mmCIF file of C-alpha atoms and ligand atoms in Angstrom:
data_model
loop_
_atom_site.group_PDB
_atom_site.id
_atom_site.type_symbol
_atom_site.label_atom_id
_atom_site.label_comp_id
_atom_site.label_asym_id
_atom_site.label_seq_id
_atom_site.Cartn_x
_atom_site.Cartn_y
_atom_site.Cartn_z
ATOM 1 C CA UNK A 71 0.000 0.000 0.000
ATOM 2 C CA UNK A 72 1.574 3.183 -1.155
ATOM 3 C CA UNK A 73 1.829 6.095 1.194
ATOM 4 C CA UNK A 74 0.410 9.422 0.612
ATOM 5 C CA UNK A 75 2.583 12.355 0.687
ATOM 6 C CA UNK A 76 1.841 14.983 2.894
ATOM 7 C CA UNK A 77 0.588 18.317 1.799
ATOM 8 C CA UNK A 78 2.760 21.425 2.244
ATOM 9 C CA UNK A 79 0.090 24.211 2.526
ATOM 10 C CA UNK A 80 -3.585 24.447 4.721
ATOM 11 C CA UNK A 81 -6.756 24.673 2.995
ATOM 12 C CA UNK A 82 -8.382 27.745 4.206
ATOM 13 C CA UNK A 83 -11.490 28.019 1.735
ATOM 14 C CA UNK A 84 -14.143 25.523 0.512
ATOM 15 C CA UNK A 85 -15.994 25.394 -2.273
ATOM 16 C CA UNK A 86 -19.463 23.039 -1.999
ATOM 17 C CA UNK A 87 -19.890 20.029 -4.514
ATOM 18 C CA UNK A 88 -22.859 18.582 -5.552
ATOM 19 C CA UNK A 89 -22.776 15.143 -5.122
ATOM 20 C CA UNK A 90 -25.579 13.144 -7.421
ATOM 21 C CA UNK A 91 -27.106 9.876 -7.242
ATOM 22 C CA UNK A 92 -26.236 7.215 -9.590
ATOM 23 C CA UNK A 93 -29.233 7.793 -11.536
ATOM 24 C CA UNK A 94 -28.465 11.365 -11.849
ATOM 25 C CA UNK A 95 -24.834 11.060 -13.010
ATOM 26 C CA UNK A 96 -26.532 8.930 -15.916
ATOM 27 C CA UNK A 97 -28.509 11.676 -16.993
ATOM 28 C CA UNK A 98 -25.568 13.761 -16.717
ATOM 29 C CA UNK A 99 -23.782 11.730 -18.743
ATOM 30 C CA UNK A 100 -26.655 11.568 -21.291
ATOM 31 C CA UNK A 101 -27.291 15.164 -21.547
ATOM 32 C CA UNK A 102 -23.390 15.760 -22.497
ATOM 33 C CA UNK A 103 -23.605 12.961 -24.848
ATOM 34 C CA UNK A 104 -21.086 11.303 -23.377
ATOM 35 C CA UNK A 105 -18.786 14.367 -24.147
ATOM 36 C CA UNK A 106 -16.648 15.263 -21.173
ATOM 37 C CA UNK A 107 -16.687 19.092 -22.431
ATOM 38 C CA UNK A 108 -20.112 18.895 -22.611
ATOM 39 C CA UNK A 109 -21.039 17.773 -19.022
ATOM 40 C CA UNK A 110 -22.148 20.935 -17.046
ATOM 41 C CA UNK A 111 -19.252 21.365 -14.017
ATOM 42 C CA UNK A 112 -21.897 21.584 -11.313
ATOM 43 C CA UNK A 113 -22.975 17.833 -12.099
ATOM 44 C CA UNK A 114 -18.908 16.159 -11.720
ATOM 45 C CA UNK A 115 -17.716 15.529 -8.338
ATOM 46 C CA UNK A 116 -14.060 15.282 -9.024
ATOM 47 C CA UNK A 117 -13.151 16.891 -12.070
ATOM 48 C CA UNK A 118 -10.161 15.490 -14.041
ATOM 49 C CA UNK A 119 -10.880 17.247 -17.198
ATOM 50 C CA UNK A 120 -7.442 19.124 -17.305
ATOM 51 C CA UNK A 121 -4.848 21.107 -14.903
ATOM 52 C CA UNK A 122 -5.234 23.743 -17.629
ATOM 53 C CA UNK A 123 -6.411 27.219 -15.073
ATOM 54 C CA UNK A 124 -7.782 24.671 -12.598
ATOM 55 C CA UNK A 125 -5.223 25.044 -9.655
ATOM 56 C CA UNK A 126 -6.514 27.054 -6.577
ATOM 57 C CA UNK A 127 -4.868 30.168 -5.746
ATOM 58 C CA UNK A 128 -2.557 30.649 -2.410
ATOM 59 C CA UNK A 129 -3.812 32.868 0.050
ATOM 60 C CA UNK A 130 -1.089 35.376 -1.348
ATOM 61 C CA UNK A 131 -2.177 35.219 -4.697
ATOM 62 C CA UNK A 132 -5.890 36.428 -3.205
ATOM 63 C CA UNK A 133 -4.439 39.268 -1.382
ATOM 64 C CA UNK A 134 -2.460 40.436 -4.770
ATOM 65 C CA UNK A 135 -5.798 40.187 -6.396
ATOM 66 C CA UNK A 136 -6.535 43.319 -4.659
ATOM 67 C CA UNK A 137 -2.978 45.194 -5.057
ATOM 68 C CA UNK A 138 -3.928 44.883 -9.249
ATOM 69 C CA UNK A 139 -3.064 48.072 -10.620
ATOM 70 C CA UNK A 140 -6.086 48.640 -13.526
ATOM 71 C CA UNK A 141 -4.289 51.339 -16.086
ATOM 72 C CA UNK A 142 -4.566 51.345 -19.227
ATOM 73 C CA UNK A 143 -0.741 52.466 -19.686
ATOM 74 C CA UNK A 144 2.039 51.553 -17.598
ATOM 75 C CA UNK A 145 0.468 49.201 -14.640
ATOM 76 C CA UNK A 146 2.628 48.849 -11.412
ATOM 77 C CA UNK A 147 1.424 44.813 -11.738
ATOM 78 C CA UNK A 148 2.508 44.839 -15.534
ATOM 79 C CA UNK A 149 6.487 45.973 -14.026
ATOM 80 C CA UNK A 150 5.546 43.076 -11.250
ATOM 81 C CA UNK A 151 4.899 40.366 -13.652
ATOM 82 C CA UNK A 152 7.517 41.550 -16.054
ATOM 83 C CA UNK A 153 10.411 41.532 -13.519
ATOM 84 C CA UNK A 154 8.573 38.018 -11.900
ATOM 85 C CA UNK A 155 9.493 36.336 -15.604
ATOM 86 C CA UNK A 156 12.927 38.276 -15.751
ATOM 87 C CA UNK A 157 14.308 36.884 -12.332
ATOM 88 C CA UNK A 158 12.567 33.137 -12.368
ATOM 89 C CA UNK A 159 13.095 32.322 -16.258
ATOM 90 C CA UNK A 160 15.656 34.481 -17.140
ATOM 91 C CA UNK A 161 14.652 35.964 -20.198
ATOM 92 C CA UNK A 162 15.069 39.830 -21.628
ATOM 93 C CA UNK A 163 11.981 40.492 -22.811
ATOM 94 C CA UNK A 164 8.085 39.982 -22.295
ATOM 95 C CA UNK A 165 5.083 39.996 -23.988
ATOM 96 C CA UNK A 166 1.802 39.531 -21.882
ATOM 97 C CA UNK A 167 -0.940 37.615 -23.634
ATOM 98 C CA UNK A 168 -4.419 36.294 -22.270
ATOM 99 C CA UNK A 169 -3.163 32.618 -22.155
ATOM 100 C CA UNK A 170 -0.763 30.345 -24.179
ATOM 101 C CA UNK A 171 -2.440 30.158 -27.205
ATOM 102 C CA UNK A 172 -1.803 34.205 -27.411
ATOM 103 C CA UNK A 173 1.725 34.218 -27.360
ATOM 104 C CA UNK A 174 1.715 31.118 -29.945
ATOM 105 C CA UNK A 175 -0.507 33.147 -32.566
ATOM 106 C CA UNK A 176 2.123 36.377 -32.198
ATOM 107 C CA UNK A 177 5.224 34.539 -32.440
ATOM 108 C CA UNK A 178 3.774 32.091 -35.240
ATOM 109 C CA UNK A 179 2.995 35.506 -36.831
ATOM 110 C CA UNK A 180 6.402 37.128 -36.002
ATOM 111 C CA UNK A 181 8.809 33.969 -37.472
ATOM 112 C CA UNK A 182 6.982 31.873 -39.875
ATOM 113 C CA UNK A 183 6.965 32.107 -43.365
ATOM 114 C CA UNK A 184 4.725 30.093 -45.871
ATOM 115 C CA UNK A 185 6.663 26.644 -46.856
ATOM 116 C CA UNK A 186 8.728 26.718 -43.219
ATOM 117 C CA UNK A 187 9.633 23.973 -41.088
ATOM 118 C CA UNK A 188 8.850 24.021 -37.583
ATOM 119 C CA UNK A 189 10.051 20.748 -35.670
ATOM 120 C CA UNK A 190 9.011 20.208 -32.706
ATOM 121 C CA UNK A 191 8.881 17.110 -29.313
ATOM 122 C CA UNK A 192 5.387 16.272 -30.581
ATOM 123 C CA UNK A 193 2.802 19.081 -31.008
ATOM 124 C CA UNK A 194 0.193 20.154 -28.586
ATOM 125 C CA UNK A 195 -2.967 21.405 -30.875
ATOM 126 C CA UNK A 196 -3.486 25.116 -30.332
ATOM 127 C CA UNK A 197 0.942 25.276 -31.333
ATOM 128 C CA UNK A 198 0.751 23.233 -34.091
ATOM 129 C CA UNK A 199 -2.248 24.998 -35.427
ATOM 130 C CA UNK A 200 -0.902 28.814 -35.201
ATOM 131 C CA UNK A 201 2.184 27.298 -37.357
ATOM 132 C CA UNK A 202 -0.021 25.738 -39.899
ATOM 133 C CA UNK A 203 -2.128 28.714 -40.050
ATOM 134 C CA UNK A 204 0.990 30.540 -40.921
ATOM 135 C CA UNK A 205 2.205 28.569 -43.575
ATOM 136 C CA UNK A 206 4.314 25.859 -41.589
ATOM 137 C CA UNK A 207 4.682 22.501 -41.465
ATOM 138 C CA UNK A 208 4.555 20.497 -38.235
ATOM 139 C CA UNK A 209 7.924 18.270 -38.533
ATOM 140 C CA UNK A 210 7.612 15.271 -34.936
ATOM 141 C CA UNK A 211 11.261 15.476 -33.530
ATOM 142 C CA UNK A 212 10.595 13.362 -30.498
ATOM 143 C CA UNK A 213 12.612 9.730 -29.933
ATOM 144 C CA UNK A 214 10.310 6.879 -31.045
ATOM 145 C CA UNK A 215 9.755 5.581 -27.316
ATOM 146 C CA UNK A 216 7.378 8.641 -26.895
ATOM 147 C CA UNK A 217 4.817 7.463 -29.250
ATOM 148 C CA UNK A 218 4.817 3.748 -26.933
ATOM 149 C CA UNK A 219 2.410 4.147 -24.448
ATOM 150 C CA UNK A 220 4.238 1.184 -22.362
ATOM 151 C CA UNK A 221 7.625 2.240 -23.006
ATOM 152 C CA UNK A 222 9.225 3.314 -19.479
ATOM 153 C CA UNK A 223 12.322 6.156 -20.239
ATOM 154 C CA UNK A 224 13.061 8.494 -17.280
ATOM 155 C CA UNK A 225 12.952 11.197 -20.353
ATOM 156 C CA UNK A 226 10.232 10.103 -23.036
ATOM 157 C CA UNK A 227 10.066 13.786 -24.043
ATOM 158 C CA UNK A 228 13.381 14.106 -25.787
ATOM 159 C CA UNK A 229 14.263 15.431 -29.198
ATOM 160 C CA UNK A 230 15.992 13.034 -31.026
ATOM 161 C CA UNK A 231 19.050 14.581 -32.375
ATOM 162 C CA UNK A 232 19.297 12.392 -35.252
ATOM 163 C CA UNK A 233 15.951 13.420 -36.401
ATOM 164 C CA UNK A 234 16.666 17.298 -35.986
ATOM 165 C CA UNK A 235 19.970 17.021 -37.874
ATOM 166 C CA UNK A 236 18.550 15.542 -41.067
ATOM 167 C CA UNK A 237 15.714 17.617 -41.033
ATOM 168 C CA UNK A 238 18.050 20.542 -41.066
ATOM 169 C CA UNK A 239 20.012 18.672 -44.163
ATOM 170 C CA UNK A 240 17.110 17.700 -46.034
ATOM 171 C CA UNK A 241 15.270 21.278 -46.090
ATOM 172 C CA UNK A 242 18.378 23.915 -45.107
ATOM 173 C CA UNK A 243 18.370 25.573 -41.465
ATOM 174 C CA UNK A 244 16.921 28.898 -43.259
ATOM 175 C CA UNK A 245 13.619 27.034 -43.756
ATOM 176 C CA UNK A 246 13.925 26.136 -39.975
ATOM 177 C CA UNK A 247 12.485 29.460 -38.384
ATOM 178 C CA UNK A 248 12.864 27.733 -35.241
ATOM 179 C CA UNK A 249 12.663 24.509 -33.275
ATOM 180 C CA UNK A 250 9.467 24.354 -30.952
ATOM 181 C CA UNK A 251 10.630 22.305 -27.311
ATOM 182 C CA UNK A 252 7.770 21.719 -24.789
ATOM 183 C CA UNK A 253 8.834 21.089 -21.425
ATOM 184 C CA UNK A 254 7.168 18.867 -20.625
ATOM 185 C CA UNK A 255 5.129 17.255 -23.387
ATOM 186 C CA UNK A 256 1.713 16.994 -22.757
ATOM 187 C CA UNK A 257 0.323 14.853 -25.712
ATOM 188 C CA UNK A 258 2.948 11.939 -24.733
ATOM 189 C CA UNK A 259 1.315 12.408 -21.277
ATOM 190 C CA UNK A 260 3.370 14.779 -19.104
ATOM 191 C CA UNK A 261 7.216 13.489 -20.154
ATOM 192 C CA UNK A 262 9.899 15.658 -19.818
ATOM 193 C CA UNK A 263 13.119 16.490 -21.006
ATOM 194 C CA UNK A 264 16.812 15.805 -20.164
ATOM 195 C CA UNK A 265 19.256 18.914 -19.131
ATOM 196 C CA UNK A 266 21.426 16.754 -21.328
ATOM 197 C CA UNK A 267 19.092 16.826 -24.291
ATOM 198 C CA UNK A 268 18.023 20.919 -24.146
ATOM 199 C CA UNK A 269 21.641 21.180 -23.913
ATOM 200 C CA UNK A 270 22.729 19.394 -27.270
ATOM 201 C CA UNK A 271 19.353 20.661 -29.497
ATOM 202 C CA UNK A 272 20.708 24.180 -28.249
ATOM 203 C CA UNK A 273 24.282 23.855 -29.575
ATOM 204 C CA UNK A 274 23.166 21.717 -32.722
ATOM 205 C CA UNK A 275 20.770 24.649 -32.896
ATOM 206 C CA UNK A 276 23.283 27.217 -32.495
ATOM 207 C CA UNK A 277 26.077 25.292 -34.684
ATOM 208 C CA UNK A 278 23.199 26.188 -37.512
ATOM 209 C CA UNK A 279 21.951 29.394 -36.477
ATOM 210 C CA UNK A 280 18.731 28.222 -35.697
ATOM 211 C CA UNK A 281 16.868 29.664 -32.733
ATOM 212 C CA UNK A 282 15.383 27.151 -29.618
ATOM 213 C CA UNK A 283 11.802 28.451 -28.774
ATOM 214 C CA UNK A 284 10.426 26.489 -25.425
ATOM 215 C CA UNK A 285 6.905 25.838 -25.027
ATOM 216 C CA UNK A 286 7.134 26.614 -21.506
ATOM 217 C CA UNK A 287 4.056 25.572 -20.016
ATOM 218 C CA UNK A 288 5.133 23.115 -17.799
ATOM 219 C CA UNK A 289 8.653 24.146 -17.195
ATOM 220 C CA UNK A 290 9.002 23.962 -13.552
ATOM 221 C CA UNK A 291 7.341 19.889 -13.863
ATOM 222 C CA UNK A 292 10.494 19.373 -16.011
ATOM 223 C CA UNK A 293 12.458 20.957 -13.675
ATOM 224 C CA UNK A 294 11.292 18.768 -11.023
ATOM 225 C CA UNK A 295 12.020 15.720 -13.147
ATOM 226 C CA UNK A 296 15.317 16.727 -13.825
ATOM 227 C CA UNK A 297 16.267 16.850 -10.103
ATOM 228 C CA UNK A 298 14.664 13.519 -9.863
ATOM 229 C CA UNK A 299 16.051 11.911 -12.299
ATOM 230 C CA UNK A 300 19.264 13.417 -14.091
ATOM 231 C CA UNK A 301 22.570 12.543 -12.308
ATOM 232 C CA UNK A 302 24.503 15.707 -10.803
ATOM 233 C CA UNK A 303 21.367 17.437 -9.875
ATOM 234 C CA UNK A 304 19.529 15.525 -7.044
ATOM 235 C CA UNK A 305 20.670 18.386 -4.691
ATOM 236 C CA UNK A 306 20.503 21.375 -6.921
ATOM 237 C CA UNK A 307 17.188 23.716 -5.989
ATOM 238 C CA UNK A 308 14.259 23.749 -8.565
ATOM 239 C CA UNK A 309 14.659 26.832 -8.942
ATOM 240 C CA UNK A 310 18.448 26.843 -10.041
ATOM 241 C CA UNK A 311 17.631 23.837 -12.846
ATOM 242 C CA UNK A 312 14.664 25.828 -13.915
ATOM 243 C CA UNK A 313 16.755 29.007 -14.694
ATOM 244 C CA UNK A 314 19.410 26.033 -16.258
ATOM 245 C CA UNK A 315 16.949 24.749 -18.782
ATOM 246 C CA UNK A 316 15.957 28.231 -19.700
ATOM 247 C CA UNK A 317 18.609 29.249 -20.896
ATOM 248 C CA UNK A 318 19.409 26.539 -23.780
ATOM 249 C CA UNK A 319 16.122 28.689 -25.286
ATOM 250 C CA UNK A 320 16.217 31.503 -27.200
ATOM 251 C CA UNK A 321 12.238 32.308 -25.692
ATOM 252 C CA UNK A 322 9.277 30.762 -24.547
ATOM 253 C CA UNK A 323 5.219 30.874 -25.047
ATOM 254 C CA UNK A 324 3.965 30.220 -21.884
ATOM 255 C CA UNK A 325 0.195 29.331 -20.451
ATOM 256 C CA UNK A 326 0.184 30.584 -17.104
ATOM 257 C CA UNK A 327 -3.070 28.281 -16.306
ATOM 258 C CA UNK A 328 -0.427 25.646 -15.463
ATOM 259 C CA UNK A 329 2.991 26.469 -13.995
ATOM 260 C CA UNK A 330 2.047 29.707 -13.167
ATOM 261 C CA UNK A 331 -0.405 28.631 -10.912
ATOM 262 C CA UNK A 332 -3.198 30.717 -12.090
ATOM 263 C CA UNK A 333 -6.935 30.605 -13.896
ATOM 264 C CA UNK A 334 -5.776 32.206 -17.156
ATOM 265 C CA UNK A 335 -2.948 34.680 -18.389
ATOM 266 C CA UNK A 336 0.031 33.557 -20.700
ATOM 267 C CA UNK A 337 2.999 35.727 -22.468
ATOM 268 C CA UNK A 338 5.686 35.550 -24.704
ATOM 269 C CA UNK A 339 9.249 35.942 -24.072
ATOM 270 C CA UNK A 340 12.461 36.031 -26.028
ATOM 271 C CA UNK A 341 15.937 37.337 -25.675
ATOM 272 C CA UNK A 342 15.925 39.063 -28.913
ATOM 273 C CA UNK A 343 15.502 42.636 -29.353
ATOM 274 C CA UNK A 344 13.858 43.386 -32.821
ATOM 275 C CA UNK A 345 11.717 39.948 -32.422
ATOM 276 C CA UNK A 346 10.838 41.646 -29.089
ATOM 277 C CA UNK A 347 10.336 44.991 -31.087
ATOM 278 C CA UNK A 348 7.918 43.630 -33.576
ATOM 279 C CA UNK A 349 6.039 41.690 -30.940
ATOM 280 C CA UNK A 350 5.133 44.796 -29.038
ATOM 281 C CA UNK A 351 3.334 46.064 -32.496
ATOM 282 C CA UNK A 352 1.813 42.941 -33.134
ATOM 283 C CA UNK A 353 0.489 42.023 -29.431
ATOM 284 C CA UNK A 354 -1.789 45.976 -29.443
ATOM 285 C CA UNK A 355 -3.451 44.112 -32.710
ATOM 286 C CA UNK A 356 -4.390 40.698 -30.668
ATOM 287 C CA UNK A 357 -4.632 40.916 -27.240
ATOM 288 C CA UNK A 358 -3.899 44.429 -25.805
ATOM 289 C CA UNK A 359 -1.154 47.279 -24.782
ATOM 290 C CA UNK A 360 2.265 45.723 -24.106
ATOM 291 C CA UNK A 361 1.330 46.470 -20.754
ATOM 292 C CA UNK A 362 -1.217 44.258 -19.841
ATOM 293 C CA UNK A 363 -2.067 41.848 -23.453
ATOM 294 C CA UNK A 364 -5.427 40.513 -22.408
ATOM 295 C CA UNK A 365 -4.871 40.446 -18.855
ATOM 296 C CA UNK A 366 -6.092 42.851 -15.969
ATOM 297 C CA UNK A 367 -4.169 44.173 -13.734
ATOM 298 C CA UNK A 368 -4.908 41.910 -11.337
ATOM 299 C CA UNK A 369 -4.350 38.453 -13.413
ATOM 300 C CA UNK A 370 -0.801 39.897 -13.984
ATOM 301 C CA UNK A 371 -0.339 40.537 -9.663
ATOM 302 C CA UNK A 372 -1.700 36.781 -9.382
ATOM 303 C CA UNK A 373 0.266 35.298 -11.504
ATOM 304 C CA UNK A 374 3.173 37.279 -10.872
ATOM 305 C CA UNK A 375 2.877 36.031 -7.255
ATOM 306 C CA UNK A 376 2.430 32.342 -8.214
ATOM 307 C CA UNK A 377 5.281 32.289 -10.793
ATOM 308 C CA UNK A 378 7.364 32.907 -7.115
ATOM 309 C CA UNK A 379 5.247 30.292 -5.489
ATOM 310 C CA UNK A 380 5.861 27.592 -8.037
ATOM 311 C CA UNK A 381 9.505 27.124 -7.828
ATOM 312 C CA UNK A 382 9.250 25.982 -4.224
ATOM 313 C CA UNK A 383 10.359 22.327 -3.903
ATOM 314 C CA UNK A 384 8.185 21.105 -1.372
ATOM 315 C CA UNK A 385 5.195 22.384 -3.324
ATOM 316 C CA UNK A 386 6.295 20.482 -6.553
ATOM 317 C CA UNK A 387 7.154 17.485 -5.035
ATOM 318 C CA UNK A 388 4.180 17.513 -3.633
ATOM 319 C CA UNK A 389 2.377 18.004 -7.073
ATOM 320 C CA UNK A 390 4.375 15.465 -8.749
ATOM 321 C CA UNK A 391 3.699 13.028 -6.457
ATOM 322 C CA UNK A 392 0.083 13.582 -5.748
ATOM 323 C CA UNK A 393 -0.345 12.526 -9.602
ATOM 324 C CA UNK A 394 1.947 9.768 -9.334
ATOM 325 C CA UNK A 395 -0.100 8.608 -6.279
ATOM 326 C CA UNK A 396 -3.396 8.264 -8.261
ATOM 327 C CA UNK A 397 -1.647 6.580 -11.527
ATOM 328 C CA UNK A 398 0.038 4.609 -9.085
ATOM 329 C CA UNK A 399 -3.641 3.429 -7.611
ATOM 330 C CA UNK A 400 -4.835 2.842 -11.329
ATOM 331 C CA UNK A 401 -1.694 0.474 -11.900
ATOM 332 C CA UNK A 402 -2.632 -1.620 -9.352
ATOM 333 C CA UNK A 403 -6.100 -1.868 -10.072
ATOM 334 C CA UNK A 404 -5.544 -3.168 -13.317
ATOM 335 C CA UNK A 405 -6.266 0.082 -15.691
ATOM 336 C CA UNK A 406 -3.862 0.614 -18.168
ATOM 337 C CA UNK A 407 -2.147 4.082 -18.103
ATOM 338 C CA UNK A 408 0.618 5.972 -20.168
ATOM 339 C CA UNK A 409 4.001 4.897 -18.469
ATOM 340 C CA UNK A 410 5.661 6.355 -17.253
ATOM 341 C CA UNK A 411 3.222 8.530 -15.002
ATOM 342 C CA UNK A 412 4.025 11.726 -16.294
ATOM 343 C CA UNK A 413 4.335 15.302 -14.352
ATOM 344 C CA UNK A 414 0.676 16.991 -14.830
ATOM 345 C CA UNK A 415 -1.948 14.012 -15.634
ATOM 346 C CA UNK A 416 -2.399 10.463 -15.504
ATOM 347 C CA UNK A 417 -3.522 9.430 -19.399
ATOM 348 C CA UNK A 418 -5.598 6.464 -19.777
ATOM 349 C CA UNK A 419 -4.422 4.235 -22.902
ATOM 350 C CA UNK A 420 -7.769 4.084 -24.411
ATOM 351 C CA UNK A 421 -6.507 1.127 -27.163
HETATM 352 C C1 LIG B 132 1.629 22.125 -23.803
HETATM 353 C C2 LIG B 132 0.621 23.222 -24.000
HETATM 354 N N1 LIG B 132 0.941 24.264 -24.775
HETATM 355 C C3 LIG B 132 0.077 25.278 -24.979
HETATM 356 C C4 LIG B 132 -1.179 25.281 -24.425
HETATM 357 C C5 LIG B 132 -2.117 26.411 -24.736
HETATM 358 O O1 LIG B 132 -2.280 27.213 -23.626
HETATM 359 P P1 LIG B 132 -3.649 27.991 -23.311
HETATM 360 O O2 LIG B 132 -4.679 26.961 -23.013
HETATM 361 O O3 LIG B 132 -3.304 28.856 -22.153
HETATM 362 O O4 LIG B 132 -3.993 28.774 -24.522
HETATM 363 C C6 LIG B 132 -1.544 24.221 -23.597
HETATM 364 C C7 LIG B 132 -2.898 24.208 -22.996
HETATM 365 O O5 LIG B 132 -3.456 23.267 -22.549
HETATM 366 C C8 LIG B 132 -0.624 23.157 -23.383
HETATM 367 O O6 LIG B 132 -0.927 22.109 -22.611
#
């Protein structure tokens, strides 16, 4: 019998559940035709739709709520989040947005030209979409163990090198606009990536002058697994890998309804100055000013507050484990699950 892990925080708010008969989860069930997007919230007890903006907020991210600074021009909570991103991921430049998907459409926009390349570790939908939208093709990069659902690897989310390299041959590195990494990869359920690997796309990357481009989303998960798993850094902070990893990227979308710990705000970040200079045109167009791109005032103090709270190791252990807990349960019972249990979900293997 596994153990639970302990939680490192109190609960100091509840929120009521309904909790409905068997009969009336059928009817539930019926009404949504068996669509999980379709099934009203109110009628699901435990919802394991997504993480995606589902995390509750510390009791610090509340009190920010209220510190939100609502002008139009030149918010104290824009400077917050802005310097938040600068000390935590290390980039030079941001660009809010109103969730992931925002930052993907600008800098699909800003680097992708019609008959480009854009390889990435597997695709996540809303990515793969703004690049095809633009002109792109989708090119898979990931090792071949990612697409086994049974295969165990400590790293399933790894680019594999060979596969980058004669992609590079076969169309020229000027068709390559740049390489897309998620960190972790949510469509091979939650796998991350080596420091190893980020390492060697960046200097193949570099040895081509191609630029890196993370999709950030679940960055600090990665981080986590790195410390887990990767020898030389089982005693290194989270928070030291995290800045690491970052910076074999040349910039990063990011979905703040995950590793940001809040209910919706993204951005866009990059180290380059005239990408960063076009992307302040483009963003006024799409989401908003600069300044705030989609978000209020108070998103940006929330999530400003949470991209702090995130990078705490107890906390992600914590989160880590809690999911490897349940898959763990499902093992046992019999279900059959994506192995390895990755960082943000358990996946059933529906096949
Ligand atoms: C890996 C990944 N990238 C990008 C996105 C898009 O982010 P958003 O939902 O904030 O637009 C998601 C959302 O689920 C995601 O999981």
């Amino acid at each position: 019998m596994q153990r639970r892990m302990a939680e490192p925080y109190k609960i100091k708010s509840v929120e009521l559940l309904n909790i409905l008969d068997e009969k009336e989860r059928e009817e539930a069930l019926m009404e949504g035709g068996y669509n999980t997007f379709l099934i009203k919230s109110e009628h699901v007890y435990i919802d394991l739709l997504t993480d995606s903006g589902t995390s509750a907020m510390s009791d610090l991210q509340w009190a920010a709520l209220q510190l939100g600074d609502e002008a139009y021009a030149g918010s104290k909570s824009w400077f917050r989040l802005e310097q938040a991103v600068r000390e935590i991921y290390g980039y030079r430049y941001v660009i809010p947005t109103h969730q992931g998907r925002g930052a993907e459409n600008l800098l699909s926009q800003l680097k992708i030209q019609p008959g480009d390349y854009v390889p990435g570790n597997m695709y996540f939908t809303t990515t793969r979409a703004h690049q095809e939208l633009n002109g792109g093709t989708f090119v898979d990069i990931i090792i071949d163990e990612a697409h086994d659902p049974a295969a165990e690897l400590p790293f399933k989310g790894n680019v594999d090198l060979n596969k980058l390299e004669s992609l590079i041959h076969r169309v020229g590195a000027d068709k390559i606009p740049y390489v897309s990494v998620a960190v972790t990869v949510n469509l091979a359920g939650g796998q991350p990536v080596s420091m190893k690997n980020l390492r060697e796309v960046h200097e193949l990357c570099q040895k081509h002058g191609i630029s890196v481009m993370f999709d950030a989303t679940r960055c600090v998960e990665n981080a986590y697994f790195i410390k887990e798993r990767e020898k030389g850094f089982e005693n290194t902070p989270v928070k030291d890998i995290l800045k690491e990893m970052m910076t074999y990227s040349d910039g990063c979308t990011m979905s703040g309804k995950k590793d940001c710990l809040v209910n919706i705000g993204g951005f866009l970040s990059m180290n380059d100055e005239d990408l960063y200079t076009r992307a302040r045109e483009l963003v006024v167009l799409y989401e908003g000013m600069p300044s705030y791109g989609g978000m209020a005032g108070r998103d940006m103090e929330a999530m400003a507050q949470g991209i702090y709270e995130s990078i705490d190791d107890h906390y992600i252990s914590h989160r880590i484990n809690q999911v490897r807990y349940l898959g763990n349960q499902l093992i046992e019972a019999g279900v059959p699950i994506v192995r390895p249990i990755g960082g943000h979900a358990v996946f059933l293997d529906a096949k």
